[in-house]
Tab-separated table of C-alpha atoms in Angstrom:
chain	number	residue	atom	x	y	z
A	1	MET	CA	-15.728	5.282	-51.904
A	2	GLN	CA	-14.423	2.858	-54.579
A	3	SER	CA	-10.771	3.788	-54.071
A	4	LEU	CA	-11.150	3.101	-50.481
A	5	LEU	CA	-12.760	-0.261	-51.050
A	6	ASP	CA	-9.721	-1.007	-53.534
A	7	LYS	CA	-7.359	-0.175	-50.964
A	8	TYR	CA	-9.091	-2.302	-48.343
A	9	PHE	CA	-9.285	-5.497	-50.423
A	10	ALA	CA	-5.779	-4.883	-51.496
A	11	GLY	CA	-4.815	-4.977	-47.842
A	12	GLU	CA	-3.256	-1.524	-48.107
A	13	SER	CA	-5.502	0.691	-46.235
A	14	SER	CA	-4.914	2.191	-42.725
A	15	LEU	CA	-7.331	1.735	-39.779
A	16	GLN	CA	-8.584	5.440	-40.317
A	17	GLU	CA	-9.270	4.754	-43.956
A	18	GLU	CA	-11.215	1.454	-42.975
A	19	ALA	CA	-13.275	3.275	-40.336
A	20	GLN	CA	-14.041	6.164	-42.938
A	21	LEU	CA	-15.055	3.268	-45.472
A	22	LYS	CA	-17.333	1.919	-42.857
A	23	GLN	CA	-19.006	5.247	-42.180
A	24	LEU	CA	-19.507	5.939	-45.906
A	25	LEU	CA	-21.119	2.427	-46.460
A	26	GLN	CA	-23.454	3.097	-43.553
A	27	ASP	CA	-24.457	6.696	-44.711
A	28	LYS	CA	-25.134	5.963	-48.376
A	29	GLN	CA	-27.391	3.467	-50.183
A	30	GLY	CA	-25.093	2.540	-52.994
A	31	SER	CA	-24.988	-0.073	-55.852
A	32	ALA	CA	-25.722	-3.933	-55.208
A	33	ALA	CA	-21.953	-4.575	-54.851
A	34	GLN	CA	-21.727	-1.790	-51.959
A	35	GLN	CA	-24.592	-3.247	-50.297
A	36	GLN	CA	-22.584	-6.492	-50.217
A	37	TYR	CA	-19.560	-4.832	-48.638
A	38	GLN	CA	-22.083	-2.971	-46.083
A	39	ALA	CA	-23.359	-6.430	-44.910
A	40	TRP	CA	-19.560	-7.450	-44.557
A	41	PHE	CA	-18.832	-4.643	-42.345
A	42	GLN	CA	-21.982	-5.189	-40.415
A	43	PHE	CA	-20.806	-8.594	-39.956
A	44	LEU	CA	-17.497	-7.410	-38.659
A	45	ASP	CA	-19.057	-4.896	-36.141
A	46	GLN	CA	-21.468	-7.654	-34.766
A	47	GLU	CA	-18.544	-10.092	-34.294
A	48	ALA	CA	-16.657	-7.213	-32.359
A	49	GLU	CA	-19.573	-7.051	-29.897
A	50	ILE	CA	-19.350	-10.428	-28.828
A	51	GLN	CA	-18.627	-10.547	-24.944
A	52	LEU	CA	-18.423	-12.931	-22.086
A	53	ASP	CA	-21.299	-13.235	-19.699
A	54	ASP	CA	-21.656	-10.468	-17.130
A	55	ASP	CA	-20.628	-12.795	-14.173
A	56	PHE	CA	-17.383	-14.010	-15.682
A	57	ASP	CA	-15.472	-11.420	-13.846
A	58	ALA	CA	-16.742	-12.158	-10.538
A	59	LYS	CA	-16.072	-15.957	-11.058
A	60	ILE	CA	-12.508	-15.383	-12.166
A	61	MET	CA	-11.652	-12.947	-9.602
A	62	GLN	CA	-12.981	-15.152	-6.824
A	63	LYS	CA	-10.652	-17.840	-8.106
A	64	ILE	CA	-7.636	-15.318	-8.239
A	65	GLU	CA	-8.261	-13.941	-4.737
A	66	ALA	CA	-8.798	-17.245	-3.326
A	67	SER	CA	-5.385	-18.333	-4.555
A	68	PHE	CA	-3.615	-15.027	-3.375
A	69	ALA	CA	-2.203	-15.325	0.136
A	70	PRO	CA	-1.950	-11.836	1.773
A	71	ALA	CA	0.811	-10.953	4.104
A	72	PRO	CA	0.162	-12.236	7.695
A	73	VAL	CA	-1.600	-9.133	9.254
A	74	VAL	CA	-2.083	-10.738	12.671
A	75	ARG	CA	1.519	-11.407	12.990
A	76	LYS	CA	2.335	-8.147	12.197
A	77	LEU	CA	-0.139	-6.609	14.731
A	78	GLN	CA	1.532	-8.827	17.537
A	79	THR	CA	4.985	-7.613	16.563
A	80	ALA	CA	3.679	-4.104	16.629
A	81	TRP	CA	2.378	-4.355	20.164
A	82	ILE	CA	5.345	-6.130	21.478
A	83	LEU	CA	7.329	-3.250	20.191
A	84	ARG	CA	5.038	-0.682	21.800
A	85	ILE	CA	5.159	-2.411	25.170
A	86	ALA	CA	9.045	-2.612	25.006
A	87	ALA	CA	9.065	1.001	24.160
A	88	VAL	CA	7.118	1.873	27.167
A	89	PHE	CA	8.976	-0.218	29.485
A	90	ALA	CA	12.145	1.488	28.278
A	91	LEU	CA	10.781	4.707	28.926
A	92	LEU	CA	9.844	3.749	32.322
A	93	VAL	CA	13.105	2.540	33.221
A	94	ALA	CA	14.830	5.459	31.753
A	95	GLY	CA	12.570	7.740	33.758
A	96	LEU	CA	13.371	5.864	36.986
A	97	TRP	CA	16.943	5.901	36.465
A	98	TRP	CA	16.828	9.805	35.664
A	99	MET	CA	14.873	10.271	38.975
A	100	MET	CA	17.204	8.128	40.980
A	101	ARG	CA	20.229	10.138	39.352
A	102	SER	CA	18.558	13.418	40.081
A	103	THR	CA	18.149	12.794	43.789
A	104	PRO	CA	21.602	12.176	45.094
A	105	LEU	CA	22.485	10.623	48.442
A	106	ASP	CA	23.731	13.747	50.031
A	107	HIS	CA	20.181	15.468	49.036
A	108	PRO	CA	18.891	17.317	52.261
A	109	LEU	CA	15.814	15.140	52.529
A	110	VAL	CA	17.930	11.895	52.201
A	111	ALA	CA	20.292	13.380	54.887
A	112	GLU	CA	17.342	14.220	57.140
A	113	ALA	CA	15.825	10.795	56.803
A	114	LYS	CA	19.067	9.371	57.846
A	115	VAL	CA	19.263	11.264	61.124
A	116	ILE	CA	15.454	10.734	62.290
A	117	ASP	CA	15.714	9.230	65.758
A	118	TRP	CA	12.749	6.762	65.761
A	119	SER	CA	13.253	6.126	69.478
A	120	LYS	CA	11.149	9.103	70.656
A	121	TYR	CA	8.112	7.680	68.820
A	122	GLU	CA	8.275	4.594	70.997
A	123	PRO	CA	5.476	4.197	73.780
A	124	LYS	CA	6.972	4.401	77.219
A	125	THR	CA	4.187	2.461	79.081
A	126	ALA	CA	1.754	-0.205	78.326
A	127	GLU	CA	-1.328	2.122	78.990
A	128	GLU	CA	0.319	4.433	76.379
A	129	ALA	CA	0.717	1.560	73.845
A	130	TYR	CA	-2.832	0.614	74.381
A	131	GLN	CA	-4.199	4.094	73.838
A	132	ILE	CA	-2.024	4.470	70.594
A	133	THR	CA	-3.382	1.064	69.252
A	134	ARG	CA	-6.956	1.929	70.097
A	135	ASN	CA	-6.604	5.289	68.379
A	136	ALA	CA	-5.072	3.672	65.273
A	137	PHE	CA	-8.069	1.013	65.142
A	138	ARG	CA	-10.648	3.909	65.588
A	139	ARG	CA	-9.065	5.825	62.792
A	140	VAL	CA	-9.013	3.006	60.463
A	141	ALA	CA	-12.771	2.142	61.302
A	142	THR	CA	-13.731	5.846	60.570
A	143	GLU	CA	-11.789	5.931	57.138
A	144	LEU	CA	-13.274	2.433	56.147
A	145	ASN	CA	-16.889	3.761	56.614
A	146	GLU	CA	-15.927	6.802	54.408
A	147	GLY	CA	-14.432	4.706	51.869
A	148	THR	CA	-17.490	2.602	51.609
A	149	GLU	CA	-19.627	5.584	50.994
A	150	ILE	CA	-17.258	6.952	48.409
A	151	ALA	CA	-17.316	3.210	46.578
A	152	SER	CA	-21.222	3.311	46.717
A	153	GLU	CA	-21.196	6.762	45.207
A	154	SER	CA	-18.880	5.662	42.419
A	155	VAL	CA	-20.718	2.633	41.574
A	156	GLY	CA	-24.072	4.823	41.373
A	157	LYS	CA	-22.258	7.238	38.780
A	158	MET	CA	-21.002	4.368	36.776
A	159	GLU	CA	-24.442	2.831	36.654
A	160	GLU	CA	-25.633	6.183	35.425
A	161	MET	CA	-23.061	6.596	32.737
A	162	GLY	CA	-23.695	3.151	31.490
A	163	ARG	CA	-27.364	4.041	31.077
A	164	MET	CA	-26.467	6.976	29.164
A	165	PHE	CA	-24.185	5.042	26.809
A	166	LYS	CA	-26.838	2.338	26.122
N	1	MET	CA	0.954	-7.582	-9.477
N	2	ASN	CA	-1.845	-7.989	-6.846
N	3	PRO	CA	-5.383	-9.133	-7.683
N	4	THR	CA	-6.679	-5.425	-8.105
N	5	GLU	CA	-4.115	-4.634	-10.537
N	6	PHE	CA	-4.665	-7.866	-12.355
N	7	LYS	CA	-8.467	-6.853	-12.482
N	8	GLN	CA	-7.452	-3.416	-13.989
N	9	THR	CA	-4.929	-4.334	-16.568
N	10	VAL	CA	-5.314	-7.988	-17.637
N	11	LEU	CA	-9.152	-8.592	-17.236
N	12	PRO	CA	-10.079	-5.896	-19.523
N	13	LEU	CA	-8.541	-8.088	-22.378
N	14	LYS	CA	-10.925	-11.089	-21.519
N	15	ASP	CA	-13.396	-10.191	-24.383
N	16	LYS	CA	-10.703	-9.982	-27.020
N	17	MET	CA	-9.298	-13.416	-25.800
N	18	PHE	CA	-12.803	-14.769	-25.826
N	19	ARG	CA	-13.411	-13.615	-29.369
N	20	LEU	CA	-10.129	-15.068	-30.517
N	21	ALA	CA	-10.703	-18.264	-28.750
N	22	LEU	CA	-14.265	-18.518	-30.373
N	23	ARG	CA	-12.826	-17.870	-33.753
N	24	MET	CA	-10.555	-20.798	-33.506
N	25	LEU	CA	-12.549	-23.249	-31.495
N	26	ASN	CA	-15.974	-22.209	-32.765
N	27	LYS	CA	-17.736	-23.332	-29.663
N	28	ARG	CA	-18.858	-20.884	-26.895
N	29	GLU	CA	-18.439	-23.139	-23.876
N	30	GLU	CA	-15.129	-24.356	-24.933
N	31	ALA	CA	-13.920	-20.735	-25.735
N	32	GLU	CA	-14.964	-19.581	-22.219
N	33	ASP	CA	-13.296	-22.512	-20.489
N	34	LEU	CA	-10.065	-21.742	-22.397
N	35	VAL	CA	-10.285	-18.035	-21.418
N	36	GLN	CA	-10.719	-18.925	-17.994
N	37	GLU	CA	-7.799	-21.354	-18.083
N	38	ALA	CA	-5.669	-18.737	-19.671
N	39	LEU	CA	-6.402	-16.190	-17.306
N	40	ILE	CA	-5.515	-18.413	-14.426
N	41	LYS	CA	-2.145	-19.375	-16.191
N	42	LEU	CA	-1.666	-15.631	-16.424
N	43	TRP	CA	-2.503	-14.908	-12.886
N	44	GLN	CA	0.027	-17.802	-11.847
N	45	GLN	CA	2.731	-15.609	-13.603
N	46	HIS	CA	1.463	-12.398	-11.921
N	47	GLU	CA	4.850	-11.588	-10.436
N	48	ARG	CA	6.246	-11.291	-14.018
N	49	LEU	CA	3.364	-9.602	-15.713
N	50	GLY	CA	4.585	-6.140	-14.607
N	51	GLU	CA	7.871	-6.765	-16.966
N	52	VAL	CA	5.752	-7.565	-20.089
N	53	GLN	CA	6.391	-4.920	-22.628
N	54	ASN	CA	3.215	-5.452	-24.906
N	55	LEU	CA	0.767	-7.054	-22.485
N	56	GLU	CA	-2.112	-7.280	-24.955
N	57	ALA	CA	0.113	-8.929	-27.578
N	58	TRP	CA	1.431	-11.237	-24.922
N	59	VAL	CA	-2.093	-12.138	-23.832
N	60	ILE	CA	-3.334	-12.734	-27.323
N	61	ARG	CA	-0.231	-14.898	-28.172
N	62	LEU	CA	-0.953	-16.966	-25.015
N	63	THR	CA	-4.579	-17.404	-25.959
N	64	LYS	CA	-3.843	-18.473	-29.505
N	65	ASN	CA	-1.266	-21.001	-28.211
N	66	GLN	CA	-3.638	-22.448	-25.627
N	67	CYS	CA	-6.327	-22.893	-28.619
N	68	ILE	CA	-3.689	-24.651	-30.763
N	69	ASP	CA	-2.761	-26.902	-27.791
N	70	LYS	CA	-6.595	-27.657	-27.257
N	71	LEU	CA	-7.110	-28.185	-31.009
N	72	ARG	CA	-4.121	-30.584	-31.344
N	73	GLY	CA	-5.184	-32.398	-28.229
N	74	THR	CA	-8.480	-33.495	-29.923
N	75	LYS	CA	-8.632	-35.649	-33.077
N	76	ASN	CA	-11.123	-33.458	-34.834
N	77	GLY	CA	-9.322	-30.159	-33.565
N	78	HIS	CA	-6.031	-31.642	-35.076
N	79	LYS	CA	-7.922	-32.223	-38.476
N	80	GLU	CA	-9.387	-28.785	-38.220
N	81	TRP	CA	-5.985	-27.170	-37.700
N	82	LYS	CA	-4.390	-29.082	-40.376
N	83	ASP	CA	-7.198	-28.218	-42.714
N	84	GLY	CA	-6.810	-24.733	-41.896
N	85	LEU	CA	-3.144	-24.611	-42.900
N	86	ASP	CA	-4.119	-25.831	-46.318
N	87	GLN	CA	-5.004	-23.403	-49.162
N	88	ALA	CA	-8.253	-21.762	-49.016
N	89	ASP	CA	-11.300	-23.315	-50.499
N	90	SER	CA	-12.861	-20.451	-52.568
N	91	SER	CA	-15.860	-22.374	-53.824
N	92	PRO	CA	-19.236	-21.101	-52.609
N	93	LEU	CA	-20.731	-22.810	-49.524
N	94	PRO	CA	-23.411	-25.447	-50.744
N	95	ASP	CA	-26.207	-23.192	-49.504
N	96	ALA	CA	-24.541	-19.874	-50.338
N	97	LYS	CA	-27.198	-18.969	-52.814
N	98	THR	CA	-30.160	-19.786	-50.415
N	99	GLU	CA	-31.991	-16.698	-49.902
N	100	SER	CA	-33.567	-17.741	-46.781
N	101	ALA	CA	-30.201	-18.529	-45.058
N	102	ASP	CA	-28.968	-15.989	-42.690
N	103	THR	CA	-26.397	-13.683	-44.303
N	104	MET	CA	-24.354	-13.132	-41.015
N	105	HIS	CA	-24.340	-16.862	-40.300
N	106	LYS	CA	-23.139	-17.486	-43.825
N	107	LEU	CA	-20.313	-14.956	-43.412
N	108	GLN	CA	-19.158	-16.511	-40.292
N	109	LYS	CA	-18.921	-19.859	-41.901
N	110	LEU	CA	-17.343	-18.381	-44.812
N	111	MET	CA	-14.671	-16.777	-42.487
N	112	GLU	CA	-14.332	-20.244	-40.760
N	113	ARG	CA	-13.257	-21.656	-44.104
N	114	LEU	CA	-10.317	-19.480	-44.392
N	115	PRO	CA	-6.670	-20.892	-43.526
N	116	GLU	CA	-6.029	-20.404	-39.790
N	117	ASN	CA	-3.111	-17.619	-40.366
N	118	GLN	CA	-5.496	-15.638	-42.798
N	119	ARG	CA	-8.502	-16.164	-40.540
N	120	LEU	CA	-6.426	-14.787	-37.279
N	121	VAL	CA	-4.910	-11.849	-39.211
N	122	MET	CA	-8.235	-10.859	-40.553
N	123	HIS	CA	-9.958	-11.310	-37.063
N	124	LEU	CA	-7.175	-9.231	-35.288
N	125	ARG	CA	-7.244	-6.506	-37.922
N	126	ASP	CA	-10.765	-6.269	-38.832
N	127	ILE	CA	-12.723	-7.299	-35.886
N	128	GLU	CA	-10.228	-6.149	-33.054
N	129	GLY	CA	-8.993	-3.145	-34.941
N	130	MET	CA	-5.295	-3.772	-34.467
N	131	SER	CA	-2.460	-2.152	-36.268
N	132	TYR	CA	-0.420	-4.155	-38.701
N	133	GLN	CA	2.334	-4.238	-36.136
N	134	GLU	CA	0.179	-5.223	-33.422
N	135	VAL	CA	-1.195	-8.124	-35.348
N	136	ALA	CA	2.487	-9.096	-36.239
N	137	ASP	CA	3.472	-8.951	-32.484
N	138	SER	CA	0.328	-10.806	-31.316
N	139	LEU	CA	0.628	-13.689	-33.742
N	140	ASP	CA	4.502	-13.625	-33.840
N	141	LEU	CA	4.732	-13.222	-37.503
N	142	PRO	CA	6.710	-10.940	-39.810
N	143	LEU	CA	5.085	-7.905	-40.643
N	144	ALA	CA	5.293	-8.658	-44.412
N	145	GLN	CA	3.597	-12.031	-43.732
N	146	VAL	CA	0.852	-10.266	-41.957
N	147	LYS	CA	0.150	-8.136	-44.940
N	148	ILE	CA	0.267	-10.938	-47.396
N	149	ASN	CA	-2.144	-13.076	-45.037
N	150	LEU	CA	-4.624	-10.155	-44.736
N	151	PHE	CA	-4.391	-9.441	-48.471
N	152	ARG	CA	-5.292	-13.047	-49.228
N	153	ALA	CA	-7.995	-13.217	-46.748
N	154	ARG	CA	-9.796	-10.106	-48.141
N	155	GLN	CA	-9.517	-11.270	-51.497
N	156	ALA	CA	-11.156	-14.480	-50.688
N	157	MET	CA	-13.926	-12.660	-48.897
N	158	LYS	CA	-14.350	-10.211	-51.893
N	159	ASN	CA	-14.688	-13.359	-54.476
N	160	ILE	CA	-17.297	-14.973	-52.314
N	161	LEU	CA	-19.267	-12.000	-51.027
N	162	SER	CA	-21.512	-11.803	-53.946
N	163	PHE	CA	-22.715	-15.350	-53.272
N	164	VAL	CA	-23.598	-14.901	-49.764
N	165	THR	CA	-25.005	-11.472	-49.306
N	166	PRO	CA	-28.512	-10.610	-50.360
N	167	GLN	CA	-28.778	-9.124	-53.882
N	168	ALA	CA	-30.361	-5.661	-54.368
């Protein structure tokens, strides 16, 4: 132990030797001089344990985070949505163009549409025109009634689903 | 470096910074304020922090320089700093032999009376457990100067220790 102490006070000891010396002084109850050194190493240990208060980290990080300007997220999101909409629009245009291209003007359906003689569907007399118009109104009235029933059924189903998800 | 990286790499050094500031300023509140200022200053340079080779030495050096600036800024501090540069006073403290006095407090006072360079070298080596090279890097001193300062500081402590520690 004495040689370690000599090395220590000569400023020639390594960190390992200093740790070993500290351990030896703690373990052994030596002479008065050694007890003085023991007090010295206790003092060093005590000084090494001094710390800032527990709330220091939170205080400093609050200041640091407040000064840190993150990337503008909202702007990024807006750009992303614009790009998505543009992509969908481009796909739609491309799809329509492809459909138009795949249905040429000389297609049998197009050719047939061209040769339809609409004059044969024209009413010949006022009575015939009256009957056609009346039938048309009657059909519209029937379908409107059916539509109202379907709509009220759908509303009923939606209310039921709403109650389920509540 | 973002706040999370700062918290993980720089903030763990806060207690070392604090102990060094306390060693130099001798006042807990002042030392705490100084560490806060130093950390904010470090954060202001967060874009460059990743490039620093030895972050710990750099942080310790910055803390030491901040303390010197603070001490120079006050009349008493300046005197304290100049006194520190003078030769160590090896005479025992007036109350060194008073048995009722607290040994740890006396040792602390004794260390305060060491010249600044010796005190800082001793602090970083004996309290923070740094290698000679780390001490040299932190204080921006040649390695040989670190060893000389440590030798002188330990010899001074050895000579005075018998006056301040309780006798068996």
